[in-house]
mmCIF file of C-alpha atoms in Angstrom:
data_model
loop_
_atom_site.group_PDB
_atom_site.id
_atom_site.type_symbol
_atom_site.label_atom_id
_atom_site.label_comp_id
_atom_site.label_asym_id
_atom_site.label_seq_id
_atom_site.Cartn_x
_atom_site.Cartn_y
_atom_site.Cartn_z
ATOM 1 C CA UNK A 1 69.176 -125.146 -181.933
ATOM 2 C CA UNK A 2 71.857 -123.670 -179.675
ATOM 3 C CA UNK A 3 74.292 -121.179 -181.156
ATOM 4 C CA UNK A 4 77.956 -121.964 -180.515
ATOM 5 C CA UNK A 5 79.458 -118.655 -179.344
ATOM 6 C CA UNK A 6 82.947 -118.243 -177.956
ATOM 7 C CA UNK A 7 82.235 -116.267 -174.771
ATOM 8 C CA UNK A 8 85.831 -115.050 -174.480
ATOM 9 C CA UNK A 9 85.488 -113.051 -177.724
ATOM 10 C CA UNK A 10 82.761 -110.976 -176.056
ATOM 11 C CA UNK A 11 84.813 -110.564 -172.870
ATOM 12 C CA UNK A 12 87.870 -109.384 -174.848
ATOM 13 C CA UNK A 13 85.728 -106.933 -176.862
ATOM 14 C CA UNK A 14 84.128 -105.453 -173.715
ATOM 15 C CA UNK A 15 87.496 -105.085 -171.942
ATOM 16 C CA UNK A 16 89.153 -103.531 -175.013
ATOM 17 C CA UNK A 17 86.319 -101.017 -175.313
ATOM 18 C CA UNK A 18 86.128 -100.221 -171.602
ATOM 19 C CA UNK A 19 89.864 -99.941 -170.999
ATOM 20 C CA UNK A 20 90.582 -98.202 -174.332
ATOM 21 C CA UNK A 21 87.751 -95.698 -173.861
ATOM 22 C CA UNK A 22 88.766 -94.877 -170.288
ATOM 23 C CA UNK A 23 92.465 -94.437 -171.147
ATOM 24 C CA UNK A 24 91.637 -92.298 -174.184
ATOM 25 C CA UNK A 25 89.367 -90.083 -172.045
ATOM 26 C CA UNK A 26 92.094 -89.684 -169.388
ATOM 27 C CA UNK A 27 94.787 -88.832 -171.957
ATOM 28 C CA UNK A 28 92.512 -86.394 -173.829
ATOM 29 C CA UNK A 29 91.441 -84.568 -170.640
ATOM 30 C CA UNK A 30 95.011 -84.371 -169.299
ATOM 31 C CA UNK A 31 96.420 -83.017 -172.573
ATOM 32 C CA UNK A 32 93.540 -80.532 -172.957
ATOM 33 C CA UNK A 33 94.213 -79.289 -169.417
ATOM 34 C CA UNK A 34 97.960 -78.920 -170.033
ATOM 35 C CA UNK A 35 97.334 -77.081 -173.345
ATOM 36 C CA UNK A 36 94.813 -74.695 -171.738
ATOM 37 C CA UNK A 37 97.140 -73.949 -168.801
ATOM 38 C CA UNK A 38 100.053 -73.310 -171.177
ATOM 39 C CA UNK A 39 97.804 -70.892 -173.145
ATOM 40 C CA UNK A 40 96.935 -69.066 -169.903
ATOM 41 C CA UNK A 41 100.629 -68.737 -168.973
ATOM 42 C CA UNK A 42 101.387 -67.413 -172.457
ATOM 43 C CA UNK A 43 98.591 -64.849 -172.129
ATOM 44 C CA UNK A 44 99.987 -63.792 -168.718
ATOM 45 C CA UNK A 45 103.493 -63.258 -170.082
ATOM 46 C CA UNK A 46 102.428 -61.237 -173.119
ATOM 47 C CA UNK B 1 82.570 -75.933 -148.975
ATOM 48 C CA UNK B 2 82.032 -72.325 -150.019
ATOM 49 C CA UNK B 3 85.741 -71.708 -149.411
ATOM 50 C CA UNK B 4 86.661 -74.016 -152.302
ATOM 51 C CA UNK B 5 84.355 -72.061 -154.608
ATOM 52 C CA UNK B 6 87.204 -69.561 -154.823
ATOM 53 C CA UNK B 7 89.028 -70.388 -158.121
ATOM 54 C CA UNK B 8 92.472 -69.694 -156.581
ATOM 55 C CA UNK B 9 91.847 -72.065 -153.684
ATOM 56 C CA UNK B 10 90.303 -74.618 -156.041
ATOM 57 C CA UNK B 11 93.369 -74.526 -158.336
ATOM 58 C CA UNK B 12 95.748 -74.964 -155.382
ATOM 59 C CA UNK B 13 93.788 -78.040 -154.284
ATOM 60 C CA UNK B 14 93.249 -79.456 -157.796
ATOM 61 C CA UNK B 15 96.932 -79.134 -158.779
ATOM 62 C CA UNK B 16 97.928 -82.060 -156.530
ATOM 63 C CA UNK B 17 94.544 -83.821 -156.330
ATOM 64 C CA UNK B 18 94.160 -84.329 -160.115
ATOM 65 C CA UNK B 19 97.252 -86.549 -160.654
ATOM 66 C CA UNK B 20 96.657 -88.292 -157.304
ATOM 67 C CA UNK B 21 93.091 -89.285 -158.267
ATOM 68 C CA UNK B 22 94.080 -90.327 -161.796
ATOM 69 C CA UNK B 23 97.076 -92.464 -160.746
ATOM 70 C CA UNK B 24 95.373 -94.129 -157.745
ATOM 71 C CA UNK B 25 92.244 -94.737 -159.856
ATOM 72 C CA UNK B 26 94.321 -96.264 -162.627
ATOM 73 C CA UNK B 27 96.161 -98.589 -160.208
ATOM 74 C CA UNK B 28 92.942 -99.733 -158.469
ATOM 75 C CA UNK B 29 91.040 -100.200 -161.742
ATOM 76 C CA UNK B 30 93.889 -102.143 -163.347
ATOM 77 C CA UNK B 31 94.113 -104.377 -160.254
ATOM 78 C CA UNK B 32 90.349 -104.959 -160.140
ATOM 79 C CA UNK B 33 90.119 -105.754 -163.866
ATOM 80 C CA UNK B 34 93.097 -108.128 -163.667
ATOM 81 C CA UNK B 35 91.444 -109.789 -160.647
ATOM 82 C CA UNK B 36 88.124 -110.071 -162.466
ATOM 83 C CA UNK B 37 89.729 -111.243 -165.691
ATOM 84 C CA UNK B 38 92.044 -113.922 -164.285
ATOM 85 C CA UNK B 39 91.031 -114.906 -160.736
ATOM 86 C CA UNK B 40 87.216 -115.030 -160.744
ATOM 87 C CA UNK B 41 85.564 -118.337 -161.714
ATOM 88 C CA UNK B 42 82.955 -118.464 -164.524
ATOM 89 C CA UNK B 43 79.352 -117.916 -163.391
ATOM 90 C CA UNK B 44 76.938 -120.878 -163.272
ATOM 91 C CA UNK B 45 74.520 -119.228 -165.762
ATOM 92 C CA UNK B 46 76.493 -116.548 -167.607
ATOM 93 C CA UNK B 47 79.768 -118.455 -167.897
ATOM 94 C CA UNK B 48 82.891 -116.416 -168.739
ATOM 95 C CA UNK B 49 80.860 -113.343 -169.765
ATOM 96 C CA UNK B 50 80.295 -112.538 -166.067
ATOM 97 C CA UNK B 51 83.715 -110.783 -166.239
ATOM 98 C CA UNK B 52 82.062 -107.951 -168.225
ATOM 99 C CA UNK B 53 80.369 -107.036 -164.901
ATOM 100 C CA UNK B 54 83.570 -105.344 -163.661
ATOM 101 C CA UNK B 55 83.430 -102.737 -166.445
ATOM 102 C CA UNK B 56 79.710 -102.540 -167.173
ATOM 103 C CA UNK B 57 78.447 -101.878 -163.623
ATOM 104 C CA UNK B 58 80.970 -99.162 -162.575
ATOM 105 C CA UNK B 59 80.490 -97.291 -165.863
ATOM 106 C CA UNK B 60 76.682 -97.539 -165.525
ATOM 107 C CA UNK B 61 76.782 -96.115 -161.993
ATOM 108 C CA UNK B 62 79.180 -93.338 -163.025
ATOM 109 C CA UNK B 63 77.072 -92.525 -166.098
ATOM 110 C CA UNK B 64 74.180 -91.844 -163.705
ATOM 111 C CA UNK B 65 76.514 -90.328 -161.080
ATOM 112 C CA UNK B 66 77.823 -87.868 -163.684
ATOM 113 C CA UNK B 67 74.350 -86.478 -164.321
ATOM 114 C CA UNK B 68 73.632 -86.361 -160.583
ATOM 115 C CA UNK B 69 76.808 -84.244 -160.247
ATOM 116 C CA UNK B 70 75.587 -81.973 -163.083
ATOM 117 C CA UNK B 71 72.188 -81.573 -161.359
ATOM 118 C CA UNK B 72 73.697 -80.794 -157.920
ATOM 119 C CA UNK B 73 76.249 -78.336 -159.390
ATOM 120 C CA UNK B 74 73.500 -76.695 -161.470
ATOM 121 C CA UNK B 75 71.355 -76.270 -158.370
ATOM 122 C CA UNK B 76 74.293 -74.729 -156.473
ATOM 123 C CA UNK B 77 74.933 -72.414 -159.432
ATOM 124 C CA UNK B 78 71.280 -71.342 -159.687
ATOM 125 C CA UNK B 79 70.880 -70.761 -155.930
ATOM 126 C CA UNK B 80 74.277 -69.327 -154.909
ATOM 127 C CA UNK B 81 75.521 -68.144 -158.329
ATOM 128 C CA UNK B 82 78.968 -69.719 -157.838
ATOM 129 C CA UNK B 83 80.639 -69.655 -161.291
ATOM 130 C CA UNK B 84 82.777 -72.621 -160.218
ATOM 131 C CA UNK B 85 79.606 -74.718 -159.818
ATOM 132 C CA UNK B 86 78.752 -74.137 -163.505
ATOM 133 C CA UNK B 87 82.319 -75.146 -164.410
ATOM 134 C CA UNK B 88 82.006 -78.293 -162.231
ATOM 135 C CA UNK B 89 78.791 -79.239 -164.081
ATOM 136 C CA UNK B 90 80.533 -78.819 -167.445
ATOM 137 C CA UNK B 91 83.527 -80.780 -166.180
ATOM 138 C CA UNK B 92 81.338 -83.765 -165.292
ATOM 139 C CA UNK B 93 79.532 -83.851 -168.656
ATOM 140 C CA UNK B 94 82.193 -85.421 -170.916
ATOM 141 C CA UNK B 95 83.310 -88.211 -168.508
ATOM 142 C CA UNK B 96 79.619 -88.889 -167.768
ATOM 143 C CA UNK B 97 78.883 -89.226 -171.489
ATOM 144 C CA UNK B 98 81.915 -91.469 -172.123
ATOM 145 C CA UNK B 99 81.053 -93.795 -169.216
ATOM 146 C CA UNK B 100 77.418 -93.933 -170.390
ATOM 147 C CA UNK B 101 78.583 -94.905 -173.908
ATOM 148 C CA UNK B 102 80.965 -97.559 -172.493
ATOM 149 C CA UNK B 103 78.087 -98.897 -170.360
ATOM 150 C CA UNK B 104 75.769 -99.090 -173.400
ATOM 151 C CA UNK B 105 78.424 -100.738 -175.603
ATOM 152 C CA UNK B 106 79.563 -103.296 -173.004
ATOM 153 C CA UNK B 107 75.919 -104.029 -172.130
ATOM 154 C CA UNK B 108 75.190 -104.693 -175.775
ATOM 155 C CA UNK B 109 78.263 -106.959 -176.055
ATOM 156 C CA UNK B 110 77.132 -108.787 -172.900
ATOM 157 C CA UNK B 111 73.548 -109.083 -174.157
ATOM 158 C CA UNK B 112 74.437 -110.991 -177.317
ATOM 159 C CA UNK B 113 75.748 -114.200 -175.656
ATOM 160 C CA UNK B 114 73.408 -114.060 -172.623
ATOM 161 C CA UNK B 115 70.098 -112.779 -174.085
ATOM 162 C CA UNK B 116 70.682 -113.749 -177.732
ATOM 163 C CA UNK B 117 70.357 -110.132 -178.896
ATOM 164 C CA UNK B 118 72.551 -107.023 -179.089
ATOM 165 C CA UNK B 119 69.733 -104.624 -178.199
ATOM 166 C CA UNK B 120 66.164 -104.553 -176.925
ATOM 167 C CA UNK B 121 63.963 -101.458 -176.553
ATOM 168 C CA UNK B 122 63.112 -102.030 -172.891
ATOM 169 C CA UNK B 123 62.937 -99.518 -170.038
ATOM 170 C CA UNK B 124 66.536 -99.860 -168.786
ATOM 171 C CA UNK B 125 68.347 -99.787 -172.132
ATOM 172 C CA UNK B 126 66.142 -97.053 -173.597
ATOM 173 C CA UNK B 127 66.394 -94.759 -170.545
ATOM 174 C CA UNK B 128 70.199 -95.231 -170.553
ATOM 175 C CA UNK B 129 70.277 -94.287 -174.258
ATOM 176 C CA UNK B 130 68.154 -91.215 -173.423
ATOM 177 C CA UNK B 131 70.805 -90.311 -170.804
ATOM 178 C CA UNK B 132 73.513 -90.408 -173.514
ATOM 179 C CA UNK B 133 71.401 -88.057 -175.700
ATOM 180 C CA UNK B 134 70.837 -85.744 -172.694
ATOM 181 C CA UNK B 135 74.621 -85.546 -172.172
ATOM 182 C CA UNK B 136 75.187 -84.660 -175.858
ATOM 183 C CA UNK B 137 72.471 -81.975 -175.667
ATOM 184 C CA UNK B 138 73.899 -80.565 -172.408
ATOM 185 C CA UNK B 139 77.451 -80.362 -173.817
ATOM 186 C CA UNK B 140 76.202 -78.636 -176.989
ATOM 187 C CA UNK B 141 74.028 -76.230 -174.964
ATOM 188 C CA UNK B 142 76.836 -75.328 -172.521
ATOM 189 C CA UNK B 143 79.318 -74.762 -175.372
ATOM 190 C CA UNK B 144 76.929 -72.598 -177.377
ATOM 191 C CA UNK B 145 75.937 -70.604 -174.258
ATOM 192 C CA UNK B 146 79.623 -69.827 -173.676
ATOM 193 C CA UNK B 147 80.297 -69.023 -177.353
ATOM 194 C CA UNK B 148 77.268 -66.748 -177.722
ATOM 195 C CA UNK B 149 77.781 -65.129 -174.328
ATOM 196 C CA UNK B 150 74.357 -66.321 -173.120
ATOM 197 C CA UNK B 151 73.729 -66.868 -169.391
ATOM 198 C CA UNK B 152 74.990 -70.177 -167.947
ATOM 199 C CA UNK B 153 71.569 -70.450 -166.305
ATOM 200 C CA UNK B 154 70.078 -72.086 -169.430
ATOM 201 C CA UNK B 155 72.332 -75.204 -169.359
ATOM 202 C CA UNK B 156 71.953 -75.252 -165.539
ATOM 203 C CA UNK B 157 68.147 -75.430 -165.842
ATOM 204 C CA UNK B 158 68.532 -78.173 -168.481
ATOM 205 C CA UNK B 159 70.895 -80.039 -166.111
ATOM 206 C CA UNK B 160 68.277 -79.910 -163.359
ATOM 207 C CA UNK B 161 65.397 -80.987 -165.624
ATOM 208 C CA UNK B 162 67.418 -83.873 -167.081
ATOM 209 C CA UNK B 163 67.824 -85.331 -163.582
ATOM 210 C CA UNK B 164 64.245 -86.645 -163.908
ATOM 211 C CA UNK B 165 65.733 -89.460 -166.020
ATOM 212 C CA UNK B 166 67.975 -90.765 -163.181
ATOM 213 C CA UNK B 167 65.226 -92.324 -160.990
ATOM 214 C CA UNK B 168 63.590 -93.643 -164.189
ATOM 215 C CA UNK B 169 66.826 -95.510 -165.083
ATOM 216 C CA UNK B 170 67.153 -96.759 -161.512
ATOM 217 C CA UNK B 171 63.558 -98.056 -161.209
ATOM 218 C CA UNK B 172 63.069 -99.126 -164.857
ATOM 219 C CA UNK B 173 63.810 -102.818 -164.166
ATOM 220 C CA UNK B 174 61.247 -102.794 -161.338
ATOM 221 C CA UNK B 175 58.496 -100.845 -163.152
ATOM 222 C CA UNK B 176 58.620 -102.625 -166.523
ATOM 223 C CA UNK B 177 59.227 -106.159 -167.774
ATOM 224 C CA UNK B 178 62.782 -106.363 -169.036
ATOM 225 C CA UNK B 179 65.427 -108.783 -170.230
ATOM 226 C CA UNK B 180 67.744 -106.860 -167.913
ATOM 227 C CA UNK B 181 68.007 -108.400 -164.456
ATOM 228 C CA UNK B 182 66.463 -106.613 -161.435
ATOM 229 C CA UNK B 183 68.823 -104.675 -159.102
ATOM 230 C CA UNK B 184 71.469 -107.043 -157.656
ATOM 231 C CA UNK B 185 72.881 -104.519 -155.201
ATOM 232 C CA UNK B 186 70.573 -102.391 -153.055
ATOM 233 C CA UNK B 187 71.189 -100.436 -149.834
ATOM 234 C CA UNK B 188 73.097 -102.808 -147.557
ATOM 235 C CA UNK B 189 72.101 -105.927 -149.519
ATOM 236 C CA UNK B 190 73.660 -107.822 -152.398
ATOM 237 C CA UNK B 191 72.484 -110.808 -154.437
ATOM 238 C CA UNK B 192 76.002 -111.128 -155.887
ATOM 239 C CA UNK B 193 78.338 -113.722 -154.396
ATOM 240 C CA UNK B 194 81.317 -112.345 -152.472
ATOM 241 C CA UNK B 195 83.767 -113.769 -155.005
ATOM 242 C CA UNK B 196 82.343 -111.381 -157.653
ATOM 243 C CA UNK B 197 81.394 -108.590 -155.264
ATOM 244 C CA UNK B 198 84.923 -107.917 -153.920
ATOM 245 C CA UNK B 199 86.597 -107.120 -157.310
ATOM 246 C CA UNK B 200 83.437 -105.253 -158.348
ATOM 247 C CA UNK B 201 83.691 -102.905 -155.355
ATOM 248 C CA UNK B 202 87.403 -102.289 -156.045
ATOM 249 C CA UNK B 203 86.545 -101.546 -159.707
ATOM 250 C CA UNK B 204 83.792 -99.114 -158.622
ATOM 251 C CA UNK B 205 86.248 -97.255 -156.351
ATOM 252 C CA UNK B 206 88.947 -97.236 -159.075
ATOM 253 C CA UNK B 207 86.654 -95.974 -161.841
ATOM 254 C CA UNK B 208 85.190 -93.363 -159.429
ATOM 255 C CA UNK B 209 88.679 -92.009 -158.658
ATOM 256 C CA UNK B 210 89.402 -91.800 -162.423
ATOM 257 C CA UNK B 211 86.079 -90.006 -162.894
ATOM 258 C CA UNK B 212 86.974 -87.500 -160.158
ATOM 259 C CA UNK B 213 90.435 -86.913 -161.665
ATOM 260 C CA UNK B 214 89.017 -86.347 -165.146
ATOM 261 C CA UNK B 215 86.377 -83.922 -163.812
ATOM 262 C CA UNK B 216 89.110 -81.913 -162.049
ATOM 263 C CA UNK B 217 91.310 -81.925 -165.197
ATOM 264 C CA UNK B 218 88.410 -80.672 -167.325
ATOM 265 C CA UNK B 219 87.510 -78.008 -164.743
ATOM 266 C CA UNK B 220 91.139 -76.799 -164.733
ATOM 267 C CA UNK B 221 91.093 -76.631 -168.550
ATOM 268 C CA UNK B 222 87.826 -74.641 -168.572
ATOM 269 C CA UNK B 223 89.117 -72.248 -165.882
ATOM 270 C CA UNK B 224 92.429 -71.738 -167.713
ATOM 271 C CA UNK B 225 90.550 -70.970 -170.966
ATOM 272 C CA UNK B 226 88.323 -68.416 -169.200
ATOM 273 C CA UNK B 227 91.317 -66.752 -167.483
ATOM 274 C CA UNK B 228 93.370 -66.612 -170.724
ATOM 275 C CA UNK B 229 90.393 -65.173 -172.607
ATOM 276 C CA UNK B 230 89.786 -62.533 -169.913
ATOM 277 C CA UNK B 231 93.467 -61.502 -169.894
ATOM 278 C CA UNK B 232 93.617 -61.192 -173.696
ATOM 279 C CA UNK B 233 90.407 -59.135 -173.716
ATOM 280 C CA UNK B 234 91.770 -56.844 -171.001
ATOM 281 C CA UNK B 235 94.996 -56.354 -172.964
ATOM 282 C CA UNK B 236 93.022 -55.549 -176.136
ATOM 283 C CA UNK B 237 90.934 -52.964 -174.246
ATOM 284 C CA UNK B 238 94.065 -51.382 -172.740
ATOM 285 C CA UNK B 239 95.641 -51.169 -176.217
ATOM 286 C CA UNK B 240 92.526 -49.348 -177.573
#
């Protein structure tokens, strides 16, 4: 018996995961870089 | 090449290259995914799920590419002792792990409607899962080596040894029977129709630019942490 699966559900899930994961990684890395560089500047000025 | 191993020169280059890579990668990836999502027709066998290709394949290649970058940087570090090479290896680890996890998750999502199962313990899927575990082990090893003040040579040796898994992933669908299809794109040849291949290539370029931008951002963060730490330590010694 063939299962009736809505293929679009799987496409949406994969895109949400791929796009969400990539954007989260970009935002996290950018913010971590900015925080670390601000810490370095603070250490320089002390 | 050796000229850029100077942290000052690297920072001057990375300060404008990081946002450029991230923004251009984002634009290309968004365009390719929109193209793949709305303009590409459904595949004769896989139907609408063929659209998962435009995320799954670039992240799979970059998952493997990330470890290749770790191995090459580790080799450069071990041979020429460039500290920036060790930082480059660490910078590639997190994006490599995240792309490997996205590849595994989207592959699993794709497998359910096409193979009838979320997961199968075959050569390709298992070796890709091993790659994810290798990334986790490398990140933990590099962090503990830094925290404990142990030589960066230990994670570098691990990075080189772990590269053994890359050809295994690549050849797994040829060596062993698998539900996973054999390679569709090889050197100069493609079994994929042009209508799917064009957005796929744009997606590969876009995701690669994002990968490069994230590696540079993480390298800048690691360098800034090391420089801040060194300055604070120097100040503390001067105060004593």
